[in-house]
CSV table of C-alpha atoms in Angstrom, one decimal:
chain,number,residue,atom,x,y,z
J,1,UNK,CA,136.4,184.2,54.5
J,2,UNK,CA,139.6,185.2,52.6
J,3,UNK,CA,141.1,182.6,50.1
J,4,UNK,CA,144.1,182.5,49.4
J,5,UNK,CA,145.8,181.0,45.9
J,6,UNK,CA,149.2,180.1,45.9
J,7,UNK,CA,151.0,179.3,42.6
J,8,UNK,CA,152.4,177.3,40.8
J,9,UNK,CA,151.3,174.5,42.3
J,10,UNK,CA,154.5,173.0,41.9
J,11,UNK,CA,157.7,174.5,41.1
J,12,UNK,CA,160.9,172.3,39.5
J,13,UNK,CA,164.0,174.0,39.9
J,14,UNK,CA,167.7,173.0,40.2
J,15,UNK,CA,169.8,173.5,43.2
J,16,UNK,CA,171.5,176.9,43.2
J,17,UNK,CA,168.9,178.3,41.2
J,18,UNK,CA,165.9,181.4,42.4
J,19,UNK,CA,162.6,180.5,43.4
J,20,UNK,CA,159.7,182.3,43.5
J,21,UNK,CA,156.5,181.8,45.1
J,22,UNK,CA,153.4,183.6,44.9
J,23,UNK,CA,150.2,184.1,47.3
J,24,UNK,CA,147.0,185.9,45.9
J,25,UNK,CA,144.6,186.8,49.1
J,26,UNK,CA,140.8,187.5,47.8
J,27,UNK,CA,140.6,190.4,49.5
J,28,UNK,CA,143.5,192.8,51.0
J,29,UNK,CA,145.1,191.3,54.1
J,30,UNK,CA,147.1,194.7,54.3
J,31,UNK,CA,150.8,193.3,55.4
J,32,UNK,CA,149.3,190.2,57.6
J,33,UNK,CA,150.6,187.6,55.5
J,34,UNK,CA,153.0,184.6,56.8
J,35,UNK,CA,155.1,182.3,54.6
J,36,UNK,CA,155.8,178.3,56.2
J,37,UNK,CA,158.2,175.8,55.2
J,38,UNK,CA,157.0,172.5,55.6
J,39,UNK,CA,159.4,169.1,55.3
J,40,UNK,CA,158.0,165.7,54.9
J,41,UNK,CA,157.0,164.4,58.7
J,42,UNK,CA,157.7,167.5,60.3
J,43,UNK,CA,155.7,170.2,61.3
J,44,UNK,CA,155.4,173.7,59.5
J,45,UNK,CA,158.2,175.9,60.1
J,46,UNK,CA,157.9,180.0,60.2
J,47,UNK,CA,160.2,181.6,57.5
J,48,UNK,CA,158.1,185.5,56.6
J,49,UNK,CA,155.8,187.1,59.1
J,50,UNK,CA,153.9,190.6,58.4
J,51,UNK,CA,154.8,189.9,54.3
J,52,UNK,CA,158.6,190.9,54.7
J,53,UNK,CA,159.7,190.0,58.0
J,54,UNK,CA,162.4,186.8,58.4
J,55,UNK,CA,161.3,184.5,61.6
J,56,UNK,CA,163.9,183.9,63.7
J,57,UNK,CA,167.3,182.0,62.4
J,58,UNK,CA,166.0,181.8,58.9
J,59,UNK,CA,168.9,182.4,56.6
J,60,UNK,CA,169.0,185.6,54.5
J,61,UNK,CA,168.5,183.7,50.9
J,62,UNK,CA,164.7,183.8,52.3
J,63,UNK,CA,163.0,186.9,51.3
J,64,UNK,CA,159.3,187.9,51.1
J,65,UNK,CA,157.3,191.3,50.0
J,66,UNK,CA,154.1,191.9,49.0
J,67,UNK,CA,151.1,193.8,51.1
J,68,UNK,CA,147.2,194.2,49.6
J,69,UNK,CA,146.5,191.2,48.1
J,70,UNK,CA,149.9,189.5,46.2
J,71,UNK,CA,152.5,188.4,48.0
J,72,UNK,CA,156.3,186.7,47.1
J,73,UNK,CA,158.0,184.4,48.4
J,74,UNK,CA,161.9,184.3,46.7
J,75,UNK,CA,164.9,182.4,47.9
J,76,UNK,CA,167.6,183.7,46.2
J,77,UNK,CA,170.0,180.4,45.9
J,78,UNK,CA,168.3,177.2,46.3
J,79,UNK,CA,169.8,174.8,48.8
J,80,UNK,CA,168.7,171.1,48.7
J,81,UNK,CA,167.3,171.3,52.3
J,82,UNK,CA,164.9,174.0,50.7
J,83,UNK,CA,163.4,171.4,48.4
J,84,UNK,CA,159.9,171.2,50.5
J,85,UNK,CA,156.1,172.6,51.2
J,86,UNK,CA,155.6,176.1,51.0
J,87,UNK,CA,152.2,177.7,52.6
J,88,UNK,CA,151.2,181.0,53.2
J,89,UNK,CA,148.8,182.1,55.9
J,90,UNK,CA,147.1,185.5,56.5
J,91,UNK,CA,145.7,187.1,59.8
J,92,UNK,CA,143.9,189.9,58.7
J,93,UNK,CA,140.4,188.2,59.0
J,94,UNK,CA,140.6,184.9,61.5
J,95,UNK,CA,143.1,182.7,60.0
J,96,UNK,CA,143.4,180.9,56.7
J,97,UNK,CA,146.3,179.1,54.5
J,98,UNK,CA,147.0,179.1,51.1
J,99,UNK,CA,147.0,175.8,49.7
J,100,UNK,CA,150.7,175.2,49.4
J,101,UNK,CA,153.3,175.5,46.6
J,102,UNK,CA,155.4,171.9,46.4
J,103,UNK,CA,159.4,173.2,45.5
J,104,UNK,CA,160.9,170.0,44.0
J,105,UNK,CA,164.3,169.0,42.9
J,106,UNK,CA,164.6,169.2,39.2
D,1,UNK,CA,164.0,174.0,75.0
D,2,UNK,CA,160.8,176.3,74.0
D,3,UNK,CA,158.1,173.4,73.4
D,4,UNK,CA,154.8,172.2,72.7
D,5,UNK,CA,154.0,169.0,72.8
D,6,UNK,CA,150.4,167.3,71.6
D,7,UNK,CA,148.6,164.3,73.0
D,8,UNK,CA,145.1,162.8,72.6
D,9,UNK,CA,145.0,161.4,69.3
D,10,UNK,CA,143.9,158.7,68.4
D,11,UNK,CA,141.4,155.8,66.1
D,12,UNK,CA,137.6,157.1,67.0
D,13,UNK,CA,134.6,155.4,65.5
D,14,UNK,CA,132.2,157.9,63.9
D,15,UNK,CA,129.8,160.0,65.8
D,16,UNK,CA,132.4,159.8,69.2
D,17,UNK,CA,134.8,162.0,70.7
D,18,UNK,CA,138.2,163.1,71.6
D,19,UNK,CA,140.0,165.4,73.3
D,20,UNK,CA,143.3,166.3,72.6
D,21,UNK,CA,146.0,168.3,74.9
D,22,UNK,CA,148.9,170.6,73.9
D,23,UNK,CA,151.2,171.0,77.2
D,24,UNK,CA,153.8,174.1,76.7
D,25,UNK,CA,157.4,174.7,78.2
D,26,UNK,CA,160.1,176.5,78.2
D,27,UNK,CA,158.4,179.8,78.1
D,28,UNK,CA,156.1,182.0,80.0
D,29,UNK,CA,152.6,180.5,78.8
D,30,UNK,CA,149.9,182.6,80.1
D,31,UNK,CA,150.9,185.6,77.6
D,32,UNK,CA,150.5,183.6,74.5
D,33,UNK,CA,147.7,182.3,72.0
D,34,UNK,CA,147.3,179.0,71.3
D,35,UNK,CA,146.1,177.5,68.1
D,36,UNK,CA,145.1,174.7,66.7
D,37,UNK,CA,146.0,173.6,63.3
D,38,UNK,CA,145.1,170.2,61.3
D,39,UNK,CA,145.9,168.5,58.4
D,40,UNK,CA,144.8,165.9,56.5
D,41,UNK,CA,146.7,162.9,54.9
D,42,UNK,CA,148.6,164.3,51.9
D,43,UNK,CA,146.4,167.4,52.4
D,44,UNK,CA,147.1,171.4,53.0
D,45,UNK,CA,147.2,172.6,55.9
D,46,UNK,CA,143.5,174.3,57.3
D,47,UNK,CA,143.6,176.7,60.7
D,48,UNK,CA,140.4,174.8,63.2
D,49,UNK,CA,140.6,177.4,66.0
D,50,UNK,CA,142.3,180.0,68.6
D,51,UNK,CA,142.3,180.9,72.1
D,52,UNK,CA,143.5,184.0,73.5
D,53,UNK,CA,145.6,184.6,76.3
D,54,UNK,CA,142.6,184.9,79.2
D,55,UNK,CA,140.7,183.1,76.9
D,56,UNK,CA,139.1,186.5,76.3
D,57,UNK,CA,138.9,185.7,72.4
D,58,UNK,CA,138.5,182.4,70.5
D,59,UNK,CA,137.6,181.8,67.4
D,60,UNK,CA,136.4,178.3,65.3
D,61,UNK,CA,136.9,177.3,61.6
D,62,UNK,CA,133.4,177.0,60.2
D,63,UNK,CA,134.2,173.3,59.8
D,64,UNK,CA,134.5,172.6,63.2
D,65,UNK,CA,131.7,175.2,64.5
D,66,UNK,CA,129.3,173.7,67.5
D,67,UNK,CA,131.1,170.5,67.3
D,68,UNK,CA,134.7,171.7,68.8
D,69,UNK,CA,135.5,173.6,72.0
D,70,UNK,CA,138.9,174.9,72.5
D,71,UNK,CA,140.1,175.6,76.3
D,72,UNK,CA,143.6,176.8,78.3
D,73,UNK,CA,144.5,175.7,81.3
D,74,UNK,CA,147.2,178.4,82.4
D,75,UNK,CA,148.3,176.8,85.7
D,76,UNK,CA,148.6,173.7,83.5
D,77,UNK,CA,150.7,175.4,80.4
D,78,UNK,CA,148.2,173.6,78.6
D,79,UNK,CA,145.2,174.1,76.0
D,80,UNK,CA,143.1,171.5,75.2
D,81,UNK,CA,140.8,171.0,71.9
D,82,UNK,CA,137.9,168.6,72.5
D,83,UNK,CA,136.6,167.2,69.5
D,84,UNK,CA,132.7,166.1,69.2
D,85,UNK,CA,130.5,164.2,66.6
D,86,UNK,CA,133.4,163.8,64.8
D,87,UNK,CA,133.5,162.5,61.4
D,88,UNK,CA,135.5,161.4,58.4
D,89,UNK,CA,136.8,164.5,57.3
D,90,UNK,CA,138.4,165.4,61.0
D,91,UNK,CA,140.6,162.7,59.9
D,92,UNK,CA,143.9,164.1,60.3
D,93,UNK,CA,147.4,164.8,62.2
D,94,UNK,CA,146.3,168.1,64.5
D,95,UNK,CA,149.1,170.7,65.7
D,96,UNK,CA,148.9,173.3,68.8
D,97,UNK,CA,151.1,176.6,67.4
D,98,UNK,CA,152.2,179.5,69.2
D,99,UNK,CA,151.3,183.1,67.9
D,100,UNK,CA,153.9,185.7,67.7
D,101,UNK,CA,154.4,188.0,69.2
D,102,UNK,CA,153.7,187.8,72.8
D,103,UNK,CA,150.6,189.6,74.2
D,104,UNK,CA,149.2,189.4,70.6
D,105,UNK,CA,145.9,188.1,70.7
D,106,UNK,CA,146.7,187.3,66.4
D,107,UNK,CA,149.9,186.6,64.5
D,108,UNK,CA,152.2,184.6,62.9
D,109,UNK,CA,152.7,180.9,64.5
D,110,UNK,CA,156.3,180.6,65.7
D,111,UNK,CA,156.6,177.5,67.6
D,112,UNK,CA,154.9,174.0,66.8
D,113,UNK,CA,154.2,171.0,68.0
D,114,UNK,CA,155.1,167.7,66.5
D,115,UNK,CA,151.2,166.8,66.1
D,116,UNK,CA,149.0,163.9,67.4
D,117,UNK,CA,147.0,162.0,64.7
D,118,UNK,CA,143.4,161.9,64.6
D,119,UNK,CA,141.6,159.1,62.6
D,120,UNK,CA,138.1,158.2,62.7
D,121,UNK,CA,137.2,155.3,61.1
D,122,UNK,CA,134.0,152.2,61.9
């Protein structure tokens, strides 16, 4: 079973500011590495597929890179609706998530 | 409107069952995988299992191993998850996710459902 670590746990930043998250598989996923968003009562949202790859209307301040076994999440300037859950997910062996990076308003 | 859309949940005593339902639309369905994906109050989220398209590959968490079933009904749009000897720990809200791309038997998921809660509880 891969495991994957996200930190921090939680991450206090200020609107307008860079955040960056990280993902640690424990053992190489290669590029198969997702990255969700996650707002309270709603269901996860896909932002990064394949480590680097932006979903579908997710706006360009999203980035992500990465391949092996660390990964990155950045968004470049933080908007308040980004202020939310951040998990990432690899498909290299089954499916597993990492357990989640809080980004909080600080 | 591209959708899936859960039902099934429910309070279950200990020991019982359920089975839940996640009906598609707005897309060709039979091309997809289908997962299922739960989470616990104020918990992570953890992957429970995976059907193919043709059902020709499906896979179970460990966690949920002899005691869940997954199925797809293509004719239906639907797949269904049904849940036995549950206990405490299944307690949770449980969401049916697309995989991306098309044809792919794994990816990403790009479309969710809104969830249906599962709670089991004496």
């Amino acid at each position: 079973e891969i495991v994957l670590t996200q930190s921090p746990a939680t991450l206090s930043l200020s609107p307008g500011e860079r955040a960056t998250l990280s993902c640690r598989a424990s053992q190489s996923v290669s590029t198969y590495l997702a990255w969700y968003q996650q707002r309270p009562g709603q269901a996860p949202r896909l932002l990064i597929y394949d480590a680097s790859n932006r979903a579908t209307g997710i706006p360009a301040r999203f980035s992500g890179s990465g391949s092996g076994t660390d990964f990155t999440l950045t968004i470049s300037s933080l908007e308040a609706e980004d202020f939310a859950l951040y998990y990432c997910q690899q498909r290299s062996d089954v499916y597993s998530f990492g357990q989640g990076t809080k980004l909080e308003i600080k | 409107e591209v959708q899936l859309v859960e039902s099934g949940g429910g309070l279950v005593k200990p020991g019982g069952s359920l089975r839940l339902s996640c009906a598609a639309s707005g897309f060709s369905f039979s091309p997809f995988a289908i997962n299922w994906v739960r989470q616990a109050p104020g918990k992570g989220l953890e992957w429970v299992s995976s059907i193919s398209r043709n059902s020709d590959y499906i896979y179970y968490a460990d966690s949920v191993k002899g005691r869940f079933t997954i199925s797809r009904d293509d004719a239906k749009n639907s797949v269904y998850l049904q849940m036995n000897i549950l206990t405490a720990e299944d307690t949770a809200i449980y969401y049916c996710a697309r995989v991306f791309p098309r044809i792919a038997d794994r990816g990403s998921f790009d479309v969710w459902g809104q969830g249906t809660m599962v709670t089991v509880s004496s």
